[in-house]
mmCIF file of C-alpha atoms in Angstrom:
data_model
loop_
_atom_site.group_PDB
_atom_site.id
_atom_site.type_symbol
_atom_site.label_atom_id
_atom_site.label_comp_id
_atom_site.label_asym_id
_atom_site.label_seq_id
_atom_site.Cartn_x
_atom_site.Cartn_y
_atom_site.Cartn_z
ATOM 1 C CA UNK A 21 38.050 -9.810 25.527
ATOM 2 C CA UNK A 22 39.098 -12.832 27.593
ATOM 3 C CA UNK A 23 40.984 -13.103 30.859
ATOM 4 C CA UNK A 24 44.263 -14.980 30.538
ATOM 5 C CA UNK A 25 45.574 -17.098 33.414
ATOM 6 C CA UNK A 26 49.321 -17.542 33.002
ATOM 7 C CA UNK A 27 50.828 -20.422 34.966
ATOM 8 C CA UNK A 28 54.549 -20.934 35.134
ATOM 9 C CA UNK A 29 55.442 -24.632 35.145
ATOM 10 C CA UNK A 30 56.127 -26.270 38.499
ATOM 11 C CA UNK A 31 59.642 -26.510 39.859
ATOM 12 C CA UNK A 32 61.799 -28.632 37.584
ATOM 13 C CA UNK A 33 64.896 -30.761 37.949
ATOM 14 C CA UNK A 34 66.814 -28.028 36.123
ATOM 15 C CA UNK A 35 65.608 -25.381 38.594
ATOM 16 C CA UNK A 36 66.927 -27.337 41.566
ATOM 17 C CA UNK A 37 70.242 -28.171 39.891
ATOM 18 C CA UNK A 38 70.871 -24.563 38.862
ATOM 19 C CA UNK A 39 70.886 -25.303 35.142
ATOM 20 C CA UNK A 40 69.457 -23.097 32.390
ATOM 21 C CA UNK A 41 67.273 -25.732 30.751
ATOM 22 C CA UNK A 42 66.020 -23.775 27.780
ATOM 23 C CA UNK A 43 64.518 -26.206 25.280
ATOM 24 C CA UNK A 44 66.608 -29.180 26.407
ATOM 25 C CA UNK A 45 64.363 -32.265 26.153
ATOM 26 C CA UNK A 46 63.587 -34.478 29.124
ATOM 27 C CA UNK A 47 63.477 -31.784 31.806
ATOM 28 C CA UNK A 48 60.728 -32.948 34.175
ATOM 29 C CA UNK A 49 59.107 -31.616 37.322
ATOM 30 C CA UNK A 50 60.919 -32.516 40.524
ATOM 31 C CA UNK A 51 59.061 -33.837 43.581
ATOM 32 C CA UNK A 52 58.055 -30.381 44.735
ATOM 33 C CA UNK A 53 57.046 -29.374 41.220
ATOM 34 C CA UNK A 54 54.784 -32.420 40.962
ATOM 35 C CA UNK A 55 53.140 -31.440 44.254
ATOM 36 C CA UNK A 56 52.661 -27.885 42.981
ATOM 37 C CA UNK A 57 50.988 -29.225 39.850
ATOM 38 C CA UNK A 58 48.758 -31.514 41.918
ATOM 39 C CA UNK A 59 47.545 -28.504 43.915
ATOM 40 C CA UNK A 60 46.708 -26.482 40.823
ATOM 41 C CA UNK A 61 43.157 -27.860 40.285
ATOM 42 C CA UNK A 62 42.172 -26.790 43.805
ATOM 43 C CA UNK A 63 43.645 -23.338 43.394
ATOM 44 C CA UNK A 64 41.715 -22.820 40.161
ATOM 45 C CA UNK A 65 38.524 -24.577 41.245
ATOM 46 C CA UNK A 66 36.329 -21.470 41.082
ATOM 47 C CA UNK A 67 37.416 -20.445 37.593
ATOM 48 C CA UNK A 68 35.372 -21.519 34.540
ATOM 49 C CA UNK A 69 38.394 -22.275 32.360
ATOM 50 C CA UNK A 70 37.361 -22.631 28.734
ATOM 51 C CA UNK A 71 40.683 -23.649 27.165
ATOM 52 C CA UNK A 72 44.115 -24.849 28.281
ATOM 53 C CA UNK A 73 47.100 -23.889 26.155
ATOM 54 C CA UNK A 74 50.594 -25.102 26.950
ATOM 55 C CA UNK A 75 54.189 -24.865 25.844
ATOM 56 C CA UNK A 76 55.303 -28.094 24.150
ATOM 57 C CA UNK A 77 58.028 -28.710 26.741
ATOM 58 C CA UNK A 78 57.656 -31.614 29.170
ATOM 59 C CA UNK A 79 57.658 -29.573 32.381
ATOM 60 C CA UNK A 80 54.661 -27.536 31.205
ATOM 61 C CA UNK A 81 52.800 -30.592 29.925
ATOM 62 C CA UNK A 82 53.303 -32.255 33.321
ATOM 63 C CA UNK A 83 52.106 -29.141 35.155
ATOM 64 C CA UNK A 84 48.708 -29.033 33.436
ATOM 65 C CA UNK A 85 48.094 -32.804 33.581
ATOM 66 C CA UNK A 86 46.395 -32.822 37.031
ATOM 67 C CA UNK A 87 44.125 -29.965 35.937
ATOM 68 C CA UNK A 88 43.125 -31.842 32.790
ATOM 69 C CA UNK A 89 42.517 -35.005 34.804
ATOM 70 C CA UNK A 90 40.277 -33.043 37.187
ATOM 71 C CA UNK A 91 38.304 -31.527 34.302
ATOM 72 C CA UNK A 92 37.698 -34.239 31.701
ATOM 73 C CA UNK A 93 35.993 -31.750 29.384
ATOM 74 C CA UNK A 94 39.225 -29.817 28.888
ATOM 75 C CA UNK A 95 42.056 -30.746 26.570
ATOM 76 C CA UNK A 96 45.437 -29.104 26.140
ATOM 77 C CA UNK A 97 46.403 -27.225 22.995
ATOM 78 C CA UNK A 98 50.148 -27.102 22.365
ATOM 79 C CA UNK A 99 51.398 -23.658 21.332
ATOM 80 C CA UNK A 100 54.921 -23.217 19.988
ATOM 81 C CA UNK A 101 54.649 -19.441 20.400
ATOM 82 C CA UNK A 102 54.854 -19.708 24.191
ATOM 83 C CA UNK A 103 57.668 -22.222 24.405
ATOM 84 C CA UNK A 104 60.818 -21.367 26.350
ATOM 85 C CA UNK A 105 63.293 -18.842 25.019
ATOM 86 C CA UNK A 106 65.851 -20.463 22.752
ATOM 87 C CA UNK A 107 68.992 -19.882 24.795
ATOM 88 C CA UNK A 108 71.089 -21.578 22.126
ATOM 89 C CA UNK A 109 74.613 -22.376 23.316
ATOM 90 C CA UNK A 110 73.665 -21.357 26.853
ATOM 91 C CA UNK A 111 71.142 -24.201 27.139
ATOM 92 C CA UNK A 112 72.111 -26.864 29.649
ATOM 93 C CA UNK A 113 74.835 -24.759 31.274
ATOM 94 C CA UNK A 114 75.086 -23.933 34.962
ATOM 95 C CA UNK A 115 73.704 -20.510 35.833
ATOM 96 C CA UNK A 116 76.648 -19.809 38.128
ATOM 97 C CA UNK A 117 78.989 -20.223 35.134
ATOM 98 C CA UNK A 118 76.868 -17.974 32.932
ATOM 99 C CA UNK A 119 77.144 -15.103 35.416
ATOM 100 C CA UNK A 120 80.733 -14.587 34.192
ATOM 101 C CA UNK A 121 79.669 -14.247 30.551
ATOM 102 C CA UNK A 122 79.808 -10.627 29.269
ATOM 103 C CA UNK A 123 76.404 -11.149 27.631
ATOM 104 C CA UNK A 124 74.831 -11.688 31.064
ATOM 105 C CA UNK A 125 75.198 -7.986 31.853
ATOM 106 C CA UNK A 126 73.267 -7.187 28.676
ATOM 107 C CA UNK A 127 70.589 -9.762 29.561
ATOM 108 C CA UNK A 128 70.188 -8.099 32.942
ATOM 109 C CA UNK A 129 70.309 -4.406 32.052
ATOM 110 C CA UNK A 130 69.492 -4.149 28.328
ATOM 111 C CA UNK A 131 67.626 -7.355 27.382
ATOM 112 C CA UNK A 132 66.128 -5.805 24.255
ATOM 113 C CA UNK A 133 69.666 -5.907 22.826
ATOM 114 C CA UNK A 134 70.430 -9.443 24.015
ATOM 115 C CA UNK A 135 70.653 -12.319 21.543
ATOM 116 C CA UNK A 136 71.817 -15.731 22.708
ATOM 117 C CA UNK A 137 74.613 -17.347 20.673
ATOM 118 C CA UNK A 138 73.056 -20.026 18.511
ATOM 119 C CA UNK A 139 69.585 -19.076 19.801
ATOM 120 C CA UNK A 140 67.085 -16.240 19.611
ATOM 121 C CA UNK A 141 66.974 -12.674 20.846
ATOM 122 C CA UNK A 142 64.883 -11.711 23.865
ATOM 123 C CA UNK A 143 63.108 -9.208 21.648
ATOM 124 C CA UNK A 144 62.036 -12.012 19.284
ATOM 125 C CA UNK A 145 60.953 -14.104 22.273
ATOM 126 C CA UNK A 146 58.600 -11.384 23.516
ATOM 127 C CA UNK A 147 57.205 -10.668 20.055
ATOM 128 C CA UNK A 148 56.234 -14.246 19.227
ATOM 129 C CA UNK A 149 54.756 -14.825 22.713
ATOM 130 C CA UNK A 150 52.656 -11.642 22.562
ATOM 131 C CA UNK A 151 51.465 -12.530 19.066
ATOM 132 C CA UNK A 152 50.455 -15.998 20.271
ATOM 133 C CA UNK A 153 48.444 -14.470 23.142
ATOM 134 C CA UNK A 154 46.634 -12.077 20.826
ATOM 135 C CA UNK A 155 45.771 -14.892 18.432
ATOM 136 C CA UNK A 156 44.430 -16.997 21.299
ATOM 137 C CA UNK A 157 42.501 -14.037 22.701
ATOM 138 C CA UNK A 158 40.658 -13.725 19.400
ATOM 139 C CA UNK A 159 40.090 -17.470 19.134
ATOM 140 C CA UNK A 160 38.810 -17.850 22.704
ATOM 141 C CA UNK A 161 36.505 -14.837 22.401
ATOM 142 C CA UNK A 162 35.076 -16.147 19.123
ATOM 143 C CA UNK A 163 34.403 -19.599 20.583
ATOM 144 C CA UNK A 164 33.522 -18.800 24.206
ATOM 145 C CA UNK A 165 32.570 -15.132 24.410
ATOM 146 C CA UNK A 166 34.178 -11.945 25.655
ATOM 147 C CA UNK A 167 33.999 -12.942 29.339
ATOM 148 C CA UNK A 168 35.820 -16.247 28.859
ATOM 149 C CA UNK A 169 38.759 -17.316 31.017
ATOM 150 C CA UNK A 170 41.530 -19.447 29.581
ATOM 151 C CA UNK A 171 44.872 -20.737 30.810
ATOM 152 C CA UNK A 172 48.363 -20.804 29.361
ATOM 153 C CA UNK A 173 51.198 -22.770 30.963
ATOM 154 C CA UNK A 174 54.571 -21.363 30.008
ATOM 155 C CA UNK A 175 57.997 -20.321 31.292
ATOM 156 C CA UNK A 176 59.443 -17.610 33.517
ATOM 157 C CA UNK A 177 60.973 -15.319 30.900
ATOM 158 C CA UNK A 178 57.962 -15.730 28.613
ATOM 159 C CA UNK A 179 55.512 -14.755 31.371
ATOM 160 C CA UNK A 180 57.661 -11.822 32.482
ATOM 161 C CA UNK A 181 57.792 -10.537 28.908
ATOM 162 C CA UNK A 182 53.998 -10.843 28.587
ATOM 163 C CA UNK A 183 53.541 -8.891 31.826
ATOM 164 C CA UNK A 184 55.795 -6.159 30.439
ATOM 165 C CA UNK A 185 53.764 -6.133 27.226
ATOM 166 C CA UNK A 186 50.485 -5.868 29.150
ATOM 167 C CA UNK A 187 51.779 -2.989 31.270
ATOM 168 C CA UNK A 188 53.267 -1.131 28.324
ATOM 169 C CA UNK A 189 56.756 -1.509 29.780
ATOM 170 C CA UNK A 190 59.846 -1.571 27.618
ATOM 171 C CA UNK A 191 61.427 -5.015 27.487
ATOM 172 C CA UNK A 192 64.476 -3.538 29.230
ATOM 173 C CA UNK A 193 62.353 -3.371 32.407
ATOM 174 C CA UNK A 194 61.077 -6.944 32.337
ATOM 175 C CA UNK A 195 63.832 -8.233 34.619
ATOM 176 C CA UNK A 196 62.142 -6.290 37.431
ATOM 177 C CA UNK A 197 59.280 -8.831 37.323
ATOM 178 C CA UNK A 198 59.477 -12.100 39.262
ATOM 179 C CA UNK A 199 57.329 -15.213 38.813
ATOM 180 C CA UNK A 200 58.002 -18.321 40.905
ATOM 181 C CA UNK A 201 57.352 -21.902 39.768
ATOM 182 C CA UNK A 202 53.650 -22.720 39.482
ATOM 183 C CA UNK A 203 52.736 -19.102 40.219
ATOM 184 C CA UNK A 204 49.582 -17.631 38.709
ATOM 185 C CA UNK A 205 49.560 -14.360 36.798
ATOM 186 C CA UNK A 206 46.273 -13.041 35.413
ATOM 187 C CA UNK A 207 45.780 -10.466 32.669
ATOM 188 C CA UNK A 208 42.333 -9.200 31.727
ATOM 189 C CA UNK A 209 42.316 -7.960 28.153
ATOM 190 C CA UNK A 210 39.905 -5.285 26.943
ATOM 191 C CA UNK A 211 39.427 -3.458 23.663
ATOM 192 C CA UNK A 212 41.585 -0.519 24.764
ATOM 193 C CA UNK A 213 44.090 -1.906 27.268
ATOM 194 C CA UNK A 214 45.042 -4.976 29.331
ATOM 195 C CA UNK A 215 44.791 -5.014 33.125
ATOM 196 C CA UNK A 216 47.250 -6.968 35.257
ATOM 197 C CA UNK A 217 45.059 -8.383 38.032
ATOM 198 C CA UNK A 218 47.411 -10.973 39.568
ATOM 199 C CA UNK A 219 51.183 -11.277 39.445
ATOM 200 C CA UNK A 220 53.205 -14.309 40.486
ATOM 201 C CA UNK A 221 50.618 -15.509 43.015
ATOM 202 C CA UNK A 222 51.572 -18.791 44.678
ATOM 203 C CA UNK A 223 49.497 -18.415 47.861
ATOM 204 C CA UNK A 224 52.762 -19.041 49.719
ATOM 205 C CA UNK A 225 54.947 -16.301 51.184
ATOM 206 C CA UNK A 226 57.926 -18.554 51.956
ATOM 207 C CA UNK A 227 59.889 -17.109 49.062
ATOM 208 C CA UNK A 228 59.812 -13.689 50.782
ATOM 209 C CA UNK A 229 61.546 -14.936 53.929
ATOM 210 C CA UNK A 230 65.271 -14.167 54.400
ATOM 211 C CA UNK A 231 67.553 -16.895 53.097
ATOM 212 C CA UNK A 232 70.940 -18.109 54.235
ATOM 213 C CA UNK A 233 72.242 -17.273 50.773
ATOM 214 C CA UNK A 234 71.093 -13.943 49.391
ATOM 215 C CA UNK A 235 69.382 -14.207 45.979
ATOM 216 C CA UNK A 236 71.484 -11.209 44.918
ATOM 217 C CA UNK A 237 70.582 -8.278 42.717
ATOM 218 C CA UNK A 238 70.477 -10.045 39.372
ATOM 219 C CA UNK A 239 67.319 -11.512 37.851
ATOM 220 C CA UNK A 240 67.255 -15.291 37.474
ATOM 221 C CA UNK A 241 67.478 -16.059 33.769
ATOM 222 C CA UNK A 242 64.771 -18.603 33.008
ATOM 223 C CA UNK A 243 62.798 -17.663 36.120
ATOM 224 C CA UNK A 244 64.538 -19.161 39.143
ATOM 225 C CA UNK A 245 63.551 -22.006 41.457
ATOM 226 C CA UNK A 246 61.305 -20.141 43.921
ATOM 227 C CA UNK A 247 61.179 -20.864 47.631
ATOM 228 C CA UNK A 248 63.670 -23.467 48.913
#
């Protein structure tokens, strides 16, 4: 079965303003995010990517554009199944404000029980993303062979939930996974089990350095902004 390259979109204007974007339209890459996207073709230069699949949201479409420009034979397929979690009434709100919501404790410690008001549950988010991956695995293998490599550009919580699925982890543990903007996560699927072969690789260790403001103990809903 194929190897899946999961790319989180580059840093967005919502990431830098501390807003939970969700599916809010018009959220673009910021200057750093555009630079991250521009570097993506070089980082992936040695990989024979057979297909590019992307969330329909603007920040993901912008992230894969330099890669598509560098490889004229590739075109992007839009996949609704890997779009951002529907955060419902939380969409567009400041993350610092959401930390006071009682639901945030559930999102952090028991996400399989979390459902966003006016939106979807985290359990439903993981299910539809995992189903989309399995459908694309079958499609890519049928068209390009079992050793094919393909790429999906998606969002932080989606990628974290797919990592949990690949590792056989309960969704309640997915907040222990971290993926920075434009990081690369690779999962090699086989007939019996998936193998996680890369996780959140940016090639940059700046995000591990101590910061003036501690990132705290809570997971960043939506994925966080990465290194300053």
